[in-house]
Coordinates of C-alpha atoms and ligand atoms in Angstrom, one line a residue:
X1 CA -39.0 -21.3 -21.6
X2 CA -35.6 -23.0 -20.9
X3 CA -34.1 -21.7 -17.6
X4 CA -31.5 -22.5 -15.3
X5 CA -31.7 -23.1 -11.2
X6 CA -28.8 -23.7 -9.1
X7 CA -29.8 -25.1 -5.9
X8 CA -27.4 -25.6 -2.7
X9 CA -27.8 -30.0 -1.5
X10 CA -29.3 -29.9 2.0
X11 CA -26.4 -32.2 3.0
X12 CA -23.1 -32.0 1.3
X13 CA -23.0 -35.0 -1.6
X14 CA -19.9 -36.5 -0.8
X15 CA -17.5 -36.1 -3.8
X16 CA -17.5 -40.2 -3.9
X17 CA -21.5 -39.7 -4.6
X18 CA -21.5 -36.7 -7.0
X19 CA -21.6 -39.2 -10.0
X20 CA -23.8 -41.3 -8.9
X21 CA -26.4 -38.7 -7.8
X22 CA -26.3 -36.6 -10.4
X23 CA -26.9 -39.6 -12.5
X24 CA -30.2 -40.0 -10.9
X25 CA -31.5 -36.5 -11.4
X26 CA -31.9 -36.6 -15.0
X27 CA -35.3 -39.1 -13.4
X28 CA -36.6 -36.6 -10.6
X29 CA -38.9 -34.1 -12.7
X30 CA -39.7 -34.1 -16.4
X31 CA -39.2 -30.4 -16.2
X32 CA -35.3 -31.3 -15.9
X33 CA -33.2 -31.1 -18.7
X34 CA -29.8 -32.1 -17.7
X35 CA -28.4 -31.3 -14.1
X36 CA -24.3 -31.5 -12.9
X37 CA -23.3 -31.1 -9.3
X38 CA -20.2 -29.3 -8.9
X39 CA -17.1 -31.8 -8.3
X40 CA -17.1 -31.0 -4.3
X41 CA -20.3 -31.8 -4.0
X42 CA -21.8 -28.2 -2.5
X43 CA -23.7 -27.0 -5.5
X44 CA -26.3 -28.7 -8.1
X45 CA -27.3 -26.7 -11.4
X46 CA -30.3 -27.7 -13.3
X47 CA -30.7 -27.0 -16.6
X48 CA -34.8 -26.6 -17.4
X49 CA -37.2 -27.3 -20.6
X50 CA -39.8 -25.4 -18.6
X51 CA -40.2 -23.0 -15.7
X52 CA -39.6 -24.9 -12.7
X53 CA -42.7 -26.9 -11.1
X54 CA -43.3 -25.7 -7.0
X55 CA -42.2 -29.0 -6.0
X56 CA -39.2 -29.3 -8.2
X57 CA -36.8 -28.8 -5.3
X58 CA -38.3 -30.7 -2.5
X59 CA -37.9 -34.0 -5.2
X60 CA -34.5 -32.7 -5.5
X61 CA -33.0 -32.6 -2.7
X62 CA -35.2 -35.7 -1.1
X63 CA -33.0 -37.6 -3.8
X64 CA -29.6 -36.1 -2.1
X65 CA -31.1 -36.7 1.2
X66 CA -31.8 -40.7 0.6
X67 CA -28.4 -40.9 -1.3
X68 CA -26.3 -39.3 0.9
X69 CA -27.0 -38.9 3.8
X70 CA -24.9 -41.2 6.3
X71 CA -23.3 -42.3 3.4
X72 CA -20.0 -43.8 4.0
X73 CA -17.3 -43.4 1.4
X74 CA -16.6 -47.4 0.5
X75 CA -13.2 -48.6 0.8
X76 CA -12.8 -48.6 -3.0
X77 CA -10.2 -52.1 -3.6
X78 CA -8.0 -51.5 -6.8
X79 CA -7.1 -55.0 -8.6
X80 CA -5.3 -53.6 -11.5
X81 CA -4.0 -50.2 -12.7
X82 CA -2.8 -49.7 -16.0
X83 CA -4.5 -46.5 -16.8
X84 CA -1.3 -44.4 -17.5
X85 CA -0.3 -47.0 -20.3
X86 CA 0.7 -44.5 -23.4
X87 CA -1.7 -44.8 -25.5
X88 CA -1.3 -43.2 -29.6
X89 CA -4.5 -41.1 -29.4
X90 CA -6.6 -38.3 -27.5
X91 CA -9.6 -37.6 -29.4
X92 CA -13.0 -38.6 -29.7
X93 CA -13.4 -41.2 -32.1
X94 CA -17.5 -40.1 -32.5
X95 CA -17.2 -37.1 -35.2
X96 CA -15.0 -39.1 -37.5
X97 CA -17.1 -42.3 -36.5
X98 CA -20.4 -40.4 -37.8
X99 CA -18.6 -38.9 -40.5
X100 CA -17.6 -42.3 -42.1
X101 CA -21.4 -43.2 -41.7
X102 CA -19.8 -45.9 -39.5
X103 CA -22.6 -45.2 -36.5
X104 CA -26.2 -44.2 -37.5
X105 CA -28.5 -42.5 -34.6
X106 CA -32.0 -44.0 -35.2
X107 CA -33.6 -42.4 -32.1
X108 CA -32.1 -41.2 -28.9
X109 CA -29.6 -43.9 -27.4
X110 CA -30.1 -46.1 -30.5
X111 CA -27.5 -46.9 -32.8
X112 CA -26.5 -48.7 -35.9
X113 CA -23.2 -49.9 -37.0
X114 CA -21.1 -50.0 -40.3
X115 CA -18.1 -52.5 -41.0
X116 CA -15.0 -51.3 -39.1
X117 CA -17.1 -51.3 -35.6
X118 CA -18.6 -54.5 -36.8
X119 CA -15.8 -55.9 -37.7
X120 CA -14.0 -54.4 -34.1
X121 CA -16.5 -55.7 -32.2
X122 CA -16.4 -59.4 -34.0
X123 CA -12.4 -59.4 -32.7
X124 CA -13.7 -59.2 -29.2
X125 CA -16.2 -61.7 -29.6
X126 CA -13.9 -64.2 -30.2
X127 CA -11.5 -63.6 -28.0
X128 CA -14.9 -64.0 -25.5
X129 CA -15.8 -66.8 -27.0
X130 CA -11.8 -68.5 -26.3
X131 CA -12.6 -67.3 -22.9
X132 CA -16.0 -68.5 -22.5
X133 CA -14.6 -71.8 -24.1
X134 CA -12.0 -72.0 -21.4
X135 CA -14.6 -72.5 -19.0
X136 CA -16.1 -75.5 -20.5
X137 CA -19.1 -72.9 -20.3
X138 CA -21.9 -73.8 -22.9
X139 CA -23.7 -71.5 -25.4
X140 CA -26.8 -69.9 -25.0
X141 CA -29.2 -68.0 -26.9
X142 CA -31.8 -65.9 -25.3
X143 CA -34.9 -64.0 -26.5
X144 CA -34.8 -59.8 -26.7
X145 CA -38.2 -59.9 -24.0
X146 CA -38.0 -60.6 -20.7
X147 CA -40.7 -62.5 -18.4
X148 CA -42.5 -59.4 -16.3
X149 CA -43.0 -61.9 -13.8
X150 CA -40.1 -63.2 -13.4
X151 CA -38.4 -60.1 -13.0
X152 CA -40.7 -59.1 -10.4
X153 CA -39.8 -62.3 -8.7
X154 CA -35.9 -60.7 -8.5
X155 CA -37.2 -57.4 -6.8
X156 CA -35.5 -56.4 -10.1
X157 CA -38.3 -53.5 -10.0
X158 CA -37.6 -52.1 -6.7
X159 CA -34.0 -51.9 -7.8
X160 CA -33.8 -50.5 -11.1
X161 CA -37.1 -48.9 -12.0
X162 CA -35.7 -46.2 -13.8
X163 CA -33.9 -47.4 -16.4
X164 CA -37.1 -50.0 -17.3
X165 CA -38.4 -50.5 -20.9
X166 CA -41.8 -52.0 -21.5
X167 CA -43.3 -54.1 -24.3
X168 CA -46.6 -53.7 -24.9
X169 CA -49.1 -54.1 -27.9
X170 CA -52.7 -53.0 -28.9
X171 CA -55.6 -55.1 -27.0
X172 CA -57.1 -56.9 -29.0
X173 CA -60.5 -55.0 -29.7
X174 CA -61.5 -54.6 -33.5
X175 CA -62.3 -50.9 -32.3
X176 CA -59.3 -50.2 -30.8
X177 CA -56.8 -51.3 -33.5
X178 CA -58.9 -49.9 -36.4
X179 CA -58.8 -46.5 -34.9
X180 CA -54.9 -46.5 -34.2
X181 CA -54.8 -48.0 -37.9
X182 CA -56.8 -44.8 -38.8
X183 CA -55.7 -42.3 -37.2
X184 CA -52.4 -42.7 -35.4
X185 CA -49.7 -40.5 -36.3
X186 CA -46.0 -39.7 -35.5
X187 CA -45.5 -36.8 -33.3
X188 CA -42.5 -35.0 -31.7
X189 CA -43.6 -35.9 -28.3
X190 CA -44.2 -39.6 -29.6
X191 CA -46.9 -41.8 -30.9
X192 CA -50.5 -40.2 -30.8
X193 CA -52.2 -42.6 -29.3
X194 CA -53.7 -43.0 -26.3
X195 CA -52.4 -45.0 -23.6
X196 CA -55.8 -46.8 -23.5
X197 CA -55.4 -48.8 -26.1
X198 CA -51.9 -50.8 -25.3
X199 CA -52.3 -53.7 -23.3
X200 CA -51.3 -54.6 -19.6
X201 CA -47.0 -55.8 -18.9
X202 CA -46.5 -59.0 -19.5
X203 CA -43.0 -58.7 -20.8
X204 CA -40.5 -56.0 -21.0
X205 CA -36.7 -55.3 -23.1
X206 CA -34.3 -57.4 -21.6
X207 CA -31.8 -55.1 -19.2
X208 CA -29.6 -58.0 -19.2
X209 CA -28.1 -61.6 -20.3
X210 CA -28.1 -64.1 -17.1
X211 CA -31.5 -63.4 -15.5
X212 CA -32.8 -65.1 -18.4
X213 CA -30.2 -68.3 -17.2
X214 CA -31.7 -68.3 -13.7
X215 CA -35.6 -67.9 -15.2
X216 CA -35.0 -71.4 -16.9
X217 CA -33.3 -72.9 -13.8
X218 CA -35.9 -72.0 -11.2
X219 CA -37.4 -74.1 -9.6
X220 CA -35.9 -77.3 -9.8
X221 CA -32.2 -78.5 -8.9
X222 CA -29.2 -77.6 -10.7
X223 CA -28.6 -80.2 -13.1
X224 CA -25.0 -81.4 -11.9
X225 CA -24.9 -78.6 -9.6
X226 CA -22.7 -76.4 -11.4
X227 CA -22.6 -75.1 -14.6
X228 CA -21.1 -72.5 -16.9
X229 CA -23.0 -70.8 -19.9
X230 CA -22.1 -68.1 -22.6
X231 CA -24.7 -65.9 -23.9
X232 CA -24.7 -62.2 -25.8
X233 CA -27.7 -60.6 -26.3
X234 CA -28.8 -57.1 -26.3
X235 CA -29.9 -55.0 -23.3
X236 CA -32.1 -52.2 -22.9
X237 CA -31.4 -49.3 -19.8
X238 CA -33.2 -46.2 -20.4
X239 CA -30.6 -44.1 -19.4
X240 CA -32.9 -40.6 -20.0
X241 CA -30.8 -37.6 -20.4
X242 CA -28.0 -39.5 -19.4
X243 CA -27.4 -41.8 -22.9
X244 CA -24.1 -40.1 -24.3
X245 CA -22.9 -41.0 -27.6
X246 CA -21.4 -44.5 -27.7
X247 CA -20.9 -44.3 -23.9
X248 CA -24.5 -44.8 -22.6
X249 CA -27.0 -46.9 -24.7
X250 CA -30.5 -47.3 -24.2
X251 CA -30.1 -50.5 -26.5
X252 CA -26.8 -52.1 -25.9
X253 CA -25.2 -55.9 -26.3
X254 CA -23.4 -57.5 -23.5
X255 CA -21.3 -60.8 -23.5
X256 CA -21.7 -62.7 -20.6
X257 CA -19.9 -65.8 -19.1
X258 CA -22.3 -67.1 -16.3
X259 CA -21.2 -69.3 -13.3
X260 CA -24.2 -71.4 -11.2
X261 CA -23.1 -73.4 -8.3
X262 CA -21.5 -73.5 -4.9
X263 CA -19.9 -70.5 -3.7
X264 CA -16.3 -71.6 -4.0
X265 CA -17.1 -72.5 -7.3
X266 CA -18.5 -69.2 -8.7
X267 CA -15.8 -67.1 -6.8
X268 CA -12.8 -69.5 -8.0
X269 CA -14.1 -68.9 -11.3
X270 CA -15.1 -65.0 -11.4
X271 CA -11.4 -65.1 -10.1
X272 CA -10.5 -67.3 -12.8
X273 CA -11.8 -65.3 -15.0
X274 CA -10.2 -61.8 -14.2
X275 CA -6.8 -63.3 -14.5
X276 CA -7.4 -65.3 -18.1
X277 CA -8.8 -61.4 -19.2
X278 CA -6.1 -59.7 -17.6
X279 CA -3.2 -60.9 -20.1
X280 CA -5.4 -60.2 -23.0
X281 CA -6.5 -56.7 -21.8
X282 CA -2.5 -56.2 -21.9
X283 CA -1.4 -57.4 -25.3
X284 CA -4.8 -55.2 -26.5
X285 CA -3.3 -52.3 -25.4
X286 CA -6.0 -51.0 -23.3
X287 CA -5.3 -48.2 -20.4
X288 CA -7.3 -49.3 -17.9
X289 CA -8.0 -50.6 -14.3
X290 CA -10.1 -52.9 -12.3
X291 CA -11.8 -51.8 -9.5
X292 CA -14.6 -52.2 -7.0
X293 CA -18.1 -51.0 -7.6
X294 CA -21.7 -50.3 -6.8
X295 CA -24.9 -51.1 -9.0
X296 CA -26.8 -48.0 -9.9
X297 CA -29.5 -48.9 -7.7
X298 CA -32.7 -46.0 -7.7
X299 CA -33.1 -43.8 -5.0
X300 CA -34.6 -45.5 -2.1
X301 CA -32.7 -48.9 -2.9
X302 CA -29.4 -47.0 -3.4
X303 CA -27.9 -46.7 0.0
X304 CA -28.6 -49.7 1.4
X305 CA -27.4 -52.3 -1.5
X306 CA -24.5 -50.0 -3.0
X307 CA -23.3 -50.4 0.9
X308 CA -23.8 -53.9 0.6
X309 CA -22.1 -54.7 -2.9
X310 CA -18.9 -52.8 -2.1
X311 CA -18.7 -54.1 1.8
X312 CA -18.9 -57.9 0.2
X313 CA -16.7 -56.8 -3.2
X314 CA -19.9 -58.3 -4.9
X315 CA -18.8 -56.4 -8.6
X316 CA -15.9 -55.1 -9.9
X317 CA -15.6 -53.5 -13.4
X318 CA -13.3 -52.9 -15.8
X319 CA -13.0 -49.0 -16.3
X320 CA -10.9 -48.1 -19.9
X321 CA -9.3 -44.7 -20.0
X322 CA -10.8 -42.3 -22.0
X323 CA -8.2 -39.9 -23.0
X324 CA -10.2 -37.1 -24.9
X325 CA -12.2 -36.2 -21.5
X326 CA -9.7 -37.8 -19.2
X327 CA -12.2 -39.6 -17.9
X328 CA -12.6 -44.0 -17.4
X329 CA -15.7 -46.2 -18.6
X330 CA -17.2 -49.5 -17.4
X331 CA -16.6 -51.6 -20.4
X332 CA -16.9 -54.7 -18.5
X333 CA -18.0 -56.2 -15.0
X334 CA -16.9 -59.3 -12.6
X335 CA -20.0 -59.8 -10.8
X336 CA -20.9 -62.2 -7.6
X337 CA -24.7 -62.2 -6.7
X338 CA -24.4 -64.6 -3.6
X339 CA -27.4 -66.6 -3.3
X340 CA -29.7 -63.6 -4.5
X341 CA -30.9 -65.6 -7.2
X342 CA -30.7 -69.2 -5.9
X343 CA -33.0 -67.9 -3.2
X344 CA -35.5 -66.0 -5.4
X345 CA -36.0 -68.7 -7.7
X346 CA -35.6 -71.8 -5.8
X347 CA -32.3 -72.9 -7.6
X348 CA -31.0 -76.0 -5.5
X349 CA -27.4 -77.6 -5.2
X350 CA -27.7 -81.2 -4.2
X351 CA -27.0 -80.3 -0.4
X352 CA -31.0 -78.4 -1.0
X353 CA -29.1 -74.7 -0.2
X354 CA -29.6 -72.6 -3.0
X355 CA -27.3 -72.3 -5.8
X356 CA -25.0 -69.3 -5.8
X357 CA -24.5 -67.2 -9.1
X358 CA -22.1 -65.1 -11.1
X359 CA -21.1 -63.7 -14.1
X360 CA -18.5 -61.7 -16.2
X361 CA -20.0 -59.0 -18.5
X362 CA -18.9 -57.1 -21.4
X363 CA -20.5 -54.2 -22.9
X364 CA -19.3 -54.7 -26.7
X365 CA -20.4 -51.1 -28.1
X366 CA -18.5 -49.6 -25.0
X367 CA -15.8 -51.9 -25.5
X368 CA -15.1 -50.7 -29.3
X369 CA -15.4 -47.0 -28.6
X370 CA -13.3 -47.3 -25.8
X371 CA -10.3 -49.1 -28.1
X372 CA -11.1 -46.6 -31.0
X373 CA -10.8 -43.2 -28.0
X374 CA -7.6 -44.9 -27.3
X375 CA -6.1 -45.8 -30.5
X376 CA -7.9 -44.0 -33.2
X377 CA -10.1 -45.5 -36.7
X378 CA -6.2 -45.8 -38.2
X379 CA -5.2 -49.9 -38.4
X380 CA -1.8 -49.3 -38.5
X381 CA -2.5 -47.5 -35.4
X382 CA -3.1 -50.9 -33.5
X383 CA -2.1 -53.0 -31.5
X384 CA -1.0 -56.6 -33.6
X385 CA -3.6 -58.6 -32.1
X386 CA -6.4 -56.6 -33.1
X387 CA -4.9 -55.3 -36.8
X388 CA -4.0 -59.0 -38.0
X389 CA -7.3 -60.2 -36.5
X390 CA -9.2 -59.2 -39.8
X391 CA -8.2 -57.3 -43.5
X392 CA -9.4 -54.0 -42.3
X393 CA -10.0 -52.2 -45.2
Ligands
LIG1 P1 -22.5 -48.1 -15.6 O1 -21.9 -48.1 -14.2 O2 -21.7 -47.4 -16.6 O3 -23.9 -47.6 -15.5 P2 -23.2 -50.8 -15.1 O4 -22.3 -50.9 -13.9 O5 -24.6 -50.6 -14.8 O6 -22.7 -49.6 -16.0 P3 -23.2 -53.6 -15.7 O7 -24.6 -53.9 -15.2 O8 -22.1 -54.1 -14.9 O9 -23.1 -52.1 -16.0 O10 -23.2 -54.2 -17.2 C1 -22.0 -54.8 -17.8 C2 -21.5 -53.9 -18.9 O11 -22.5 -53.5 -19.8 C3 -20.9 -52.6 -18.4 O12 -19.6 -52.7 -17.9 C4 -20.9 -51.8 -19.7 O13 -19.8 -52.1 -20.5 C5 -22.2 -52.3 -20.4 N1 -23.3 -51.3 -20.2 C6 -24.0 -51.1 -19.1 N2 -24.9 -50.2 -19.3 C7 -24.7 -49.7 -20.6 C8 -25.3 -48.7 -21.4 N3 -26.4 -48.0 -21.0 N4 -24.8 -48.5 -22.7 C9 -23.8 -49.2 -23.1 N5 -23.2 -50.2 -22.4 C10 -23.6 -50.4 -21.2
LIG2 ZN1 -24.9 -61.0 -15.5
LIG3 MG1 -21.2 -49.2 -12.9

């Protein structure tokens, strides 16, 4: 029986944290339909599927107390603000979106897309691709899977073990794949099945585009000792009870431009970067602003490194206004990762210290539904670049 619980946080969340925790509670108890945290941080309300397990709140507020306690509210550094730029339109662009049969929900977080978003998402690709060209940075094509252990190498599952998606198969056992043959069906819950029969992790969904640039550098020296690549590719972040429409995708793409090489030269290029982007974020139209951030790190990680990336400025996204919720969205991130990965996979520059390693990211789906929130499914609606970019029909 759905029911609801409203529990008061041992420690006040800090109303920089409320996001970011609640965000996290959709993964403390399967029980746990949705949960919001009141704005000031002093109350959390759970919305259940069942009744409430004993140790539902203990999880609960174990997750407040490793998130916030002795938090510190980060100095948050604002590069650009152009988030009161008028803007033709104030709706959400989904209902009209589904009703044109332009988007197509497969399963939960899954989408497909028709021409206009297509087509919308093509003009940004090749404004990326300009960019990426810019750069002298080559292109790239990576596979959907992703080594297990190679992640595991990047701590990438002490990080971000939430969001995870596996790939597994059947083992191969004449038994066990004639009986799933047989008798598996579809069922509400999932897949009937039993767990015995899929094989061990070797690989899982790709949750983004340059790890897989580091994996084929390891472990040797950077050739020429700097380098810039372009990839897309799509991503996978199991988002739970937090995927949202267009906003939050289990199965995304990104854009990336990727720098590998001394520190100077990733940070003069991230910087680079931002200020090529900026002029064309202006002549797009786009309400937005660039400002510092955090990764969303899980629970016992979160603290630590979210200190870490916003003491160092390590990532700063691009957040686009959305005006029907009066709310922003990440639709792209400058990211430095220090030596992170040179270290972890024994990249070298020609001095022996490791390489150092950046990138610029776009998330296309979020990139589109963030233009359309701002300026509507109507071409003549648009702003030039975009409207004489293709003959929208
Ligand atoms: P958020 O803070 O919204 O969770 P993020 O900071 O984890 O996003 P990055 O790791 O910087 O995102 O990824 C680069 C870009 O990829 C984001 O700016 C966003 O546009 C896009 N992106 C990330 N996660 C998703 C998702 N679940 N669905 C759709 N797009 C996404
Ligand atoms: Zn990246
Ligand atoms: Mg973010």
């Amino acid at each position: 029986m759905a029911e609801q619980l409203t529990l008061t946080p041992v420690i006040p969340i800090p109303a920089h944290l409320v996001g970011q925790v609640q965000a996290k509670l959709a993964y403390v108890d399967e029980a746990i339909a949705s949960a919001s945290i009141a704005a000031d941080g002093s109350r959390i309300d759970l919305q259940l599927r069942a009744a409430a397990p004993a140790d539902l709140e203990a999880k609960v507020q174990s997750v407040v107390q490793d998130m916030a306690s002795g938090a510190s509210k980060p100095k948050v550094e604002v590069l650009e603000d152009h988030l009161q730029r008028g803007v033709p339109y104030a709706a959400d662009p989904m209902p009209e979106l589904e009703q044109r049969g332009e988007v197509h929900q497969e399963t939960n977080g899954v989408y497909s897309f028709g021409p206009l978003l297509a087509n919308l998402i093509g003009v940004f690709e090749d404004y990326f691709l300009e960019l990426a060209a810019e750069f002298g940075a080559k292109p790239q094509r990576f596979p959907t899977l992703i080594s297990a252990e190679m992640l595991g190498r990047v701590n990438y599952f002490r990080a971000f073990p939430h969001s995870l998606t596996f790939a597994t198969h059947l083992r191969e056992d004449l038994h066990i794949i004639s009986d799933f043959a047989e008798n598996t069906v579809y069922e509400p819950a999932g897949l009937s099945a039993s767990l015995e029969s899929f094989s061990k992790i070797q690989a899982l969904l790709s949750p983004a585009v340059c790890y897989h640039l580091y994996f084929g550098l390891a472990d040797k020296p950077l050739p020429g000792g700097q380098l810039a690549a372009t990839a897309v590719g799509h991503c996978f972040r199991y988002e739970s009870s937090n995927l949202n429409s267009l906003e939050r995708l289990w199965d995304f793409t990104m854009r990336e431009v990727i720098f590998v090489g001394s520190r100077e030269y990733v940070l003069d290029n991230r910087e680079a970067a931002r200020q090529k982007v900026t002029p064309w974020l202006q002549e797009l139209g786009l309400a937005y602003m660039v400002e510092s951030a955090n990764d969303p790190f899980f629970v016992g990680e979160f603290r630590k490194q979210a200190a870490f990336q916003n003491a160092f400025q390590l990532k700063y996204e691009i957040r686009a206004r959305l005006p029907f919720k009066d709310s922003t969205l990440a639709v792209g991130s400058y990211n430095y990762h220090q030596d992170f990965f040179g270290r972890h996979l024994n990249i070298t520059l020609p001095d022996g210290k490791p390489a150092h390693t950046g990138c610029v990211a776009f998330g296309l789906e979020r990139m589109a539904y963030a233009f359309l929130a701002q300026y509507s499914l109507d071409p003549a609606q648009w702003p030039a670049i975009v409207r004489e970019a293709r003959a929208w029909a």
